Amino acid sequence: MSTTHPKELIPYLARSRWIDPSDARVQELIELRGWRALTQVDAARHAFEFVRDEVAHSWDIRSHRITRTSAEALLHREGLCYSKAMLLAAVLRALAIPAGLAYQRLLFGDTPAEGYCMHGLTWVFLAGRWLRVDARGNKPGVDAQFSLGTERLAFPVRAELGEAELGGNFSMPPASIVAALDANEDLHVLIKALPDSHSLISASTS
């Protein structure tokens, strides 16, 4: 599955604290599942389905644990959308598939009065173009799928309620998300500290 990538894609293959394709557990997962023998599209699909289905969304399972990085999300097999998106990016990068991070501004609850937060997704570069996928994890009312055509994301953006696509393809998580993850030890406290679109300023983390 080896390939040569243009210079502009190199940041989307890089290793960092947050997205670590060299992590031993990532490498072991890929070897055990035999994903290197697949086409890039099939490998990406399997990686997406693994993170979506076999790594729990922490809020769904009422966990208090915060997993801050791709390695922690894989170790504990759980995470919020942020770390799940980072984990999928790490697995894709380990497969030599460029991957980045995307964000949506969504309602925190049911009404604008309850505020907004950012939702994390993953960009994947396949067949010469960037695609978005959402490995948040399905549940009643949420049916995200891997798609090379029309996006099948977890949540439709409702502009009339102030929700928005935030744009951008981040090779590392934005500083606002990093700060929230690092500053909190309990997931239920973190949920209230998560940034909204006004805090998404840069991805200048290290």
PDB file of C-alpha atoms in Angstrom:
ATOM      1  CA  MET A   1       0.000   0.000   0.000  1.00  0.00           C
ATOM      2  CA  SER A   2       3.054   2.255  -0.163  1.00  0.00           C
ATOM      3  CA  THR A   3       2.712   5.436  -2.180  1.00  0.00           C
ATOM      4  CA  THR A   4       4.437   8.762  -2.740  1.00  0.00           C
ATOM      5  CA  HIS A   5       2.513  11.850  -1.682  1.00  0.00           C
ATOM      6  CA  PRO A   6       2.802  15.477  -2.816  1.00  0.00           C
ATOM      7  CA  LYS A   7       4.560  17.851  -0.419  1.00  0.00           C
ATOM      8  CA  GLU A   8       1.293  19.499   0.657  1.00  0.00           C
ATOM      9  CA  LEU A   9      -0.005  16.194   2.025  1.00  0.00           C
ATOM     10  CA  ILE A  10       2.997  15.484   4.261  1.00  0.00           C
ATOM     11  CA  PRO A  11       1.522  17.256   7.343  1.00  0.00           C
ATOM     12  CA  TYR A  12      -1.453  14.897   7.076  1.00  0.00           C
ATOM     13  CA  LEU A  13       0.834  11.884   7.498  1.00  0.00           C
ATOM     14  CA  ALA A  14       2.863  13.262  10.398  1.00  0.00           C
ATOM     15  CA  ARG A  15       3.179  11.975  13.946  1.00  0.00           C
ATOM     16  CA  SER A  16       2.325  14.164  16.944  1.00  0.00           C
ATOM     17  CA  ARG A  17       1.293  13.772  20.554  1.00  0.00           C
ATOM     18  CA  TRP A  18      -2.312  13.918  19.414  1.00  0.00           C
ATOM     19  CA  ILE A  19      -2.237  11.776  16.295  1.00  0.00           C
ATOM     20  CA  ASP A  20       0.363   9.021  16.532  1.00  0.00           C
ATOM     21  CA  PRO A  21       0.471   6.576  13.620  1.00  0.00           C
ATOM     22  CA  SER A  22       3.640   5.025  15.051  1.00  0.00           C
ATOM     23  CA  ASP A  23       1.901   3.963  18.273  1.00  0.00           C
ATOM     24  CA  ALA A  24       2.554   0.266  18.904  1.00  0.00           C
ATOM     25  CA  ARG A  25      -1.135  -0.498  19.434  1.00  0.00           C
ATOM     26  CA  VAL A  26      -2.043   1.153  16.135  1.00  0.00           C
ATOM     27  CA  GLN A  27       0.586  -0.889  14.341  1.00  0.00           C
ATOM     28  CA  GLU A  28      -0.555  -4.075  16.071  1.00  0.00           C
ATOM     29  CA  LEU A  29      -4.193  -3.400  15.175  1.00  0.00           C
ATOM     30  CA  ILE A  30      -3.332  -2.965  11.511  1.00  0.00           C
ATOM     31  CA  GLU A  31      -1.287  -6.152  11.426  1.00  0.00           C
ATOM     32  CA  LEU A  32      -3.912  -8.236  13.249  1.00  0.00           C
ATOM     33  CA  ARG A  33      -6.692  -7.029  10.955  1.00  0.00           C
ATOM     34  CA  GLY A  34      -4.621  -7.459   7.790  1.00  0.00           C
ATOM     35  CA  TRP A  35      -5.450  -3.988   6.530  1.00  0.00           C
ATOM     36  CA  ARG A  36      -2.119  -3.457   4.753  1.00  0.00           C
ATOM     37  CA  ALA A  37      -3.076  -6.124   2.217  1.00  0.00           C
ATOM     38  CA  LEU A  38      -6.224  -4.229   1.199  1.00  0.00           C
ATOM     39  CA  THR A  39      -6.735  -1.404  -1.248  1.00  0.00           C
ATOM     40  CA  GLN A  40      -6.609   2.046   0.317  1.00  0.00           C
ATOM     41  CA  VAL A  41     -10.362   2.442   0.005  1.00  0.00           C
ATOM     42  CA  ASP A  42     -11.092  -0.898   1.673  1.00  0.00           C
ATOM     43  CA  ALA A  43      -8.482  -0.304   4.377  1.00  0.00           C
ATOM     44  CA  ALA A  44      -9.936   3.141   5.099  1.00  0.00           C
ATOM     45  CA  ARG A  45     -13.430   1.682   5.288  1.00  0.00           C
ATOM     46  CA  HIS A  46     -12.359  -0.984   7.773  1.00  0.00           C
ATOM     47  CA  ALA A  47     -10.466   1.566   9.870  1.00  0.00           C
ATOM     48  CA  PHE A  48     -13.514   3.844   9.930  1.00  0.00           C
ATOM     49  CA  GLU A  49     -15.845   1.018  10.950  1.00  0.00           C
ATOM     50  CA  PHE A  50     -13.444  -0.086  13.692  1.00  0.00           C
ATOM     51  CA  VAL A  51     -13.295   3.361  15.283  1.00  0.00           C
ATOM     52  CA  ARG A  52     -17.020   3.940  14.817  1.00  0.00           C
ATOM     53  CA  ASP A  53     -18.154   0.568  16.170  1.00  0.00           C
ATOM     54  CA  GLU A  54     -15.410  -0.796  18.445  1.00  0.00           C
ATOM     55  CA  VAL A  55     -14.304   2.379  20.217  1.00  0.00           C
ATOM     56  CA  ALA A  56     -17.150   3.624  22.387  1.00  0.00           C
ATOM     57  CA  HIS A  57     -18.271   7.236  22.532  1.00  0.00           C
ATOM     58  CA  SER A  58     -17.601   8.196  26.144  1.00  0.00           C
ATOM     59  CA  TRP A  59     -20.804  10.185  26.551  1.00  0.00           C
ATOM     60  CA  ASP A  60     -22.916   7.309  25.216  1.00  0.00           C
ATOM     61  CA  ILE A  61     -21.507   4.894  27.807  1.00  0.00           C
ATOM     62  CA  ARG A  62     -21.710   7.498  30.608  1.00  0.00           C
ATOM     63  CA  SER A  63     -17.982   7.327  31.224  1.00  0.00           C
ATOM     64  CA  HIS A  64     -16.100   9.989  33.160  1.00  0.00           C
ATOM     65  CA  ARG A  65     -12.746   9.163  31.538  1.00  0.00           C
ATOM     66  CA  ILE A  66     -11.153  11.684  29.182  1.00  0.00           C
ATOM     67  CA  THR A  67      -9.012  10.255  26.414  1.00  0.00           C
ATOM     68  CA  ARG A  68      -6.998  13.116  24.978  1.00  0.00           C
ATOM     69  CA  THR A  69      -5.029  11.474  22.175  1.00  0.00           C
ATOM     70  CA  SER A  70      -5.321   8.792  19.524  1.00  0.00           C
ATOM     71  CA  ALA A  71      -3.180   6.460  21.624  1.00  0.00           C
ATOM     72  CA  GLU A  72      -5.347   6.901  24.730  1.00  0.00           C
ATOM     73  CA  ALA A  73      -8.550   6.390  22.754  1.00  0.00           C
ATOM     74  CA  LEU A  74      -7.236   3.092  21.388  1.00  0.00           C
ATOM     75  CA  LEU A  75      -5.833   1.972  24.744  1.00  0.00           C
ATOM     76  CA  HIS A  76      -9.131   2.511  26.574  1.00  0.00           C
ATOM     77  CA  ARG A  77     -11.361   1.866  23.533  1.00  0.00           C
ATOM     78  CA  GLU A  78     -13.357   5.012  24.215  1.00  0.00           C
ATOM     79  CA  GLY A  79     -13.359   8.742  23.587  1.00  0.00           C
ATOM     80  CA  LEU A  80     -15.381  11.780  22.658  1.00  0.00           C
ATOM     81  CA  CYS A  81     -15.691  12.683  18.981  1.00  0.00           C
ATOM     82  CA  TYR A  82     -12.409  14.602  19.224  1.00  0.00           C
ATOM     83  CA  SER A  83     -10.203  11.701  20.239  1.00  0.00           C
ATOM     84  CA  LYS A  84     -12.111   9.251  18.050  1.00  0.00           C
ATOM     85  CA  ALA A  85     -11.455  11.510  15.052  1.00  0.00           C
ATOM     86  CA  MET A  86      -7.787  11.661  16.030  1.00  0.00           C
ATOM     87  CA  LEU A  87      -7.637   7.878  16.384  1.00  0.00           C
ATOM     88  CA  LEU A  88      -9.082   7.336  12.934  1.00  0.00           C
ATOM     89  CA  ALA A  89      -6.587   9.831  11.531  1.00  0.00           C
ATOM     90  CA  ALA A  90      -3.736   7.978  13.259  1.00  0.00           C
ATOM     91  CA  VAL A  91      -4.780   4.608  11.834  1.00  0.00           C
ATOM     92  CA  LEU A  92      -5.202   6.083   8.354  1.00  0.00           C
ATOM     93  CA  ARG A  93      -1.795   7.764   8.514  1.00  0.00           C
ATOM     94  CA  ALA A  94      -0.244   4.483   9.634  1.00  0.00           C
ATOM     95  CA  LEU A  95      -1.696   3.023   6.434  1.00  0.00           C
ATOM     96  CA  ALA A  96      -0.030   5.834   4.422  1.00  0.00           C
ATOM     97  CA  ILE A  97      -3.421   7.461   3.811  1.00  0.00           C
ATOM     98  CA  PRO A  98      -3.379  11.235   4.480  1.00  0.00           C
ATOM     99  CA  ALA A  99      -5.896  12.250   7.126  1.00  0.00           C
ATOM    100  CA  GLY A 100      -6.912  15.459   8.860  1.00  0.00           C
ATOM    101  CA  LEU A 101      -9.497  16.827  11.262  1.00  0.00           C
ATOM    102  CA  ALA A 102     -12.727  18.703  10.538  1.00  0.00           C
ATOM    103  CA  TYR A 103     -15.223  20.427  12.831  1.00  0.00           C
ATOM    104  CA  GLN A 104     -18.863  21.401  12.915  1.00  0.00           C
ATOM    105  CA  ARG A 105     -20.578  23.890  15.221  1.00  0.00           C
ATOM    106  CA  LEU A 106     -23.579  22.069  16.671  1.00  0.00           C
ATOM    107  CA  LEU A 107     -26.156  22.717  19.350  1.00  0.00           C
ATOM    108  CA  PHE A 108     -25.043  21.432  22.724  1.00  0.00           C
ATOM    109  CA  GLY A 109     -28.607  20.444  23.543  1.00  0.00           C
ATOM    110  CA  ASP A 110     -31.960  20.921  21.865  1.00  0.00           C
ATOM    111  CA  THR A 111     -32.176  24.715  21.684  1.00  0.00           C
ATOM    112  CA  PRO A 112     -29.799  27.653  21.052  1.00  0.00           C
ATOM    113  CA  ALA A 113     -30.339  28.739  24.639  1.00  0.00           C
ATOM    114  CA  GLU A 114     -28.309  25.714  25.758  1.00  0.00           C
ATOM    115  CA  GLY A 115     -25.299  26.857  23.757  1.00  0.00           C
ATOM    116  CA  TYR A 116     -23.052  25.309  21.148  1.00  0.00           C
ATOM    117  CA  CYS A 117     -19.998  23.093  20.934  1.00  0.00           C
ATOM    118  CA  MET A 118     -17.667  21.814  18.239  1.00  0.00           C
ATOM    119  CA  HIS A 119     -18.060  18.313  16.860  1.00  0.00           C
ATOM    120  CA  GLY A 120     -15.006  16.497  15.524  1.00  0.00           C
ATOM    121  CA  LEU A 121     -14.819  14.545  12.276  1.00  0.00           C
ATOM    122  CA  THR A 122     -12.038  13.151  10.092  1.00  0.00           C
ATOM    123  CA  TRP A 123     -10.847  14.086   6.625  1.00  0.00           C
ATOM    124  CA  VAL A 124      -9.416  11.245   4.513  1.00  0.00           C
ATOM    125  CA  PHE A 125      -7.599  11.634   1.200  1.00  0.00           C
ATOM    126  CA  LEU A 126      -8.672   8.888  -1.216  1.00  0.00           C
ATOM    127  CA  ALA A 127      -8.771   8.614  -4.992  1.00  0.00           C
ATOM    128  CA  GLY A 128      -7.190  12.028  -5.363  1.00  0.00           C
ATOM    129  CA  ARG A 129      -9.656  13.999  -3.236  1.00  0.00           C
ATOM    130  CA  TRP A 130     -10.545  14.807   0.351  1.00  0.00           C
ATOM    131  CA  LEU A 131     -13.626  13.198   1.921  1.00  0.00           C
ATOM    132  CA  ARG A 132     -15.166  13.670   5.359  1.00  0.00           C
ATOM    133  CA  VAL A 133     -16.220  10.750   7.534  1.00  0.00           C
ATOM    134  CA  ASP A 134     -17.662  10.732  11.041  1.00  0.00           C
ATOM    135  CA  ALA A 135     -16.605   7.884  13.339  1.00  0.00           C
ATOM    136  CA  ARG A 136     -18.440   9.308  16.367  1.00  0.00           C
ATOM    137  CA  GLY A 137     -20.423   6.096  16.826  1.00  0.00           C
ATOM    138  CA  ASN A 138     -23.959   5.274  15.800  1.00  0.00           C
ATOM    139  CA  LYS A 139     -27.008   5.089  18.049  1.00  0.00           C
ATOM    140  CA  PRO A 140     -30.745   5.615  17.561  1.00  0.00           C
ATOM    141  CA  GLY A 141     -31.066   8.693  15.389  1.00  0.00           C
ATOM    142  CA  VAL A 142     -27.400   8.645  14.314  1.00  0.00           C
ATOM    143  CA  ASP A 143     -26.362   6.639  11.248  1.00  0.00           C
ATOM    144  CA  ALA A 144     -22.943   7.695   9.992  1.00  0.00           C
ATOM    145  CA  GLN A 145     -21.465   5.623   7.163  1.00  0.00           C
ATOM    146  CA  PHE A 146     -18.280   5.476   5.107  1.00  0.00           C
ATOM    147  CA  SER A 147     -19.087   6.963   1.721  1.00  0.00           C
ATOM    148  CA  LEU A 148     -17.085   7.946  -1.342  1.00  0.00           C
ATOM    149  CA  GLY A 149     -20.118   9.804  -2.655  1.00  0.00           C
ATOM    150  CA  THR A 150     -22.671  11.772  -0.685  1.00  0.00           C
ATOM    151  CA  GLU A 151     -21.517  12.376   2.888  1.00  0.00           C
ATOM    152  CA  ARG A 152     -23.176  10.184   5.518  1.00  0.00           C
ATOM    153  CA  LEU A 153     -22.269  12.082   8.687  1.00  0.00           C
ATOM    154  CA  ALA A 154     -23.625  11.728  12.194  1.00  0.00           C
ATOM    155  CA  PHE A 155     -25.348  15.103  12.329  1.00  0.00           C
ATOM    156  CA  PRO A 156     -26.835  17.339   9.637  1.00  0.00           C
ATOM    157  CA  VAL A 157     -25.978  20.992  10.137  1.00  0.00           C
ATOM    158  CA  ARG A 158     -29.059  23.130  10.763  1.00  0.00           C
ATOM    159  CA  ALA A 159     -28.093  26.646   9.760  1.00  0.00           C
ATOM    160  CA  GLU A 160     -31.436  28.031  10.912  1.00  0.00           C
ATOM    161  CA  LEU A 161     -30.465  27.076  14.481  1.00  0.00           C
ATOM    162  CA  GLY A 162     -27.020  28.622  14.292  1.00  0.00           C
ATOM    163  CA  GLU A 163     -25.154  25.419  13.454  1.00  0.00           C
ATOM    164  CA  ALA A 164     -22.396  25.581  10.856  1.00  0.00           C
ATOM    165  CA  GLU A 165     -19.643  23.806   9.001  1.00  0.00           C
ATOM    166  CA  LEU A 166     -16.496  25.406  10.395  1.00  0.00           C
ATOM    167  CA  GLY A 167     -14.334  24.667   7.382  1.00  0.00           C
ATOM    168  CA  GLY A 168     -10.652  23.901   7.318  1.00  0.00           C
ATOM    169  CA  ASN A 169      -8.638  20.707   7.303  1.00  0.00           C
ATOM    170  CA  PHE A 170      -6.485  20.563  10.423  1.00  0.00           C
ATOM    171  CA  SER A 171      -3.382  18.385  10.505  1.00  0.00           C
ATOM    172  CA  MET A 172      -3.447  18.719  14.301  1.00  0.00           C
ATOM    173  CA  PRO A 173      -6.309  19.591  16.680  1.00  0.00           C
ATOM    174  CA  PRO A 174      -7.039  23.300  17.256  1.00  0.00           C
ATOM    175  CA  ALA A 175      -5.463  24.912  20.299  1.00  0.00           C
ATOM    176  CA  SER A 176      -8.903  25.562  21.823  1.00  0.00           C
ATOM    177  CA  ILE A 177      -9.714  21.847  21.916  1.00  0.00           C
ATOM    178  CA  VAL A 178      -6.257  20.946  23.221  1.00  0.00           C
ATOM    179  CA  ALA A 179      -6.650  23.479  26.034  1.00  0.00           C
ATOM    180  CA  ALA A 180     -10.058  22.110  27.042  1.00  0.00           C
ATOM    181  CA  LEU A 181      -8.839  18.505  27.015  1.00  0.00           C
ATOM    182  CA  ASP A 182      -5.715  19.295  29.041  1.00  0.00           C
ATOM    183  CA  ALA A 183      -7.467  21.505  31.591  1.00  0.00           C
ATOM    184  CA  ASN A 184     -10.073  18.968  32.728  1.00  0.00           C
ATOM    185  CA  GLU A 185      -9.906  15.607  34.471  1.00  0.00           C
ATOM    186  CA  ASP A 186     -13.571  14.589  34.367  1.00  0.00           C
ATOM    187  CA  LEU A 187     -15.533  14.197  31.146  1.00  0.00           C
ATOM    188  CA  HIS A 188     -18.735  15.648  32.563  1.00  0.00           C
ATOM    189  CA  VAL A 189     -16.846  18.808  33.550  1.00  0.00           C
ATOM    190  CA  LEU A 190     -15.084  18.897  30.183  1.00  0.00           C
ATOM    191  CA  ILE A 191     -18.396  18.838  28.313  1.00  0.00           C
ATOM    192  CA  LYS A 192     -19.259  22.241  29.767  1.00  0.00           C
ATOM    193  CA  ALA A 193     -15.814  23.639  28.935  1.00  0.00           C
ATOM    194  CA  LEU A 194     -15.749  22.640  25.285  1.00  0.00           C
ATOM    195  CA  PRO A 195     -15.290  25.503  22.830  1.00  0.00           C
ATOM    196  CA  ASP A 196     -17.749  26.712  20.243  1.00  0.00           C
ATOM    197  CA  SER A 197     -16.893  28.138  16.837  1.00  0.00           C
ATOM    198  CA  HIS A 198     -15.630  31.431  18.257  1.00  0.00           C
ATOM    199  CA  SER A 199     -12.772  29.572  19.929  1.00  0.00           C
ATOM    200  CA  LEU A 200     -11.632  27.751  16.794  1.00  0.00           C
ATOM    201  CA  ILE A 201      -8.784  30.074  15.895  1.00  0.00           C
ATOM    202  CA  SER A 202      -5.747  28.019  14.951  1.00  0.00           C
ATOM    203  CA  ALA A 203      -4.290  24.547  14.881  1.00  0.00           C
ATOM    204  CA  SER A 204      -0.932  25.658  16.194  1.00  0.00           C
ATOM    205  CA  THR A 205      -0.421  22.888  18.747  1.00  0.00           C
ATOM    206  CA  SER A 206       2.613  20.715  19.305  1.00  0.00           C
TER     207      SER A 206
END
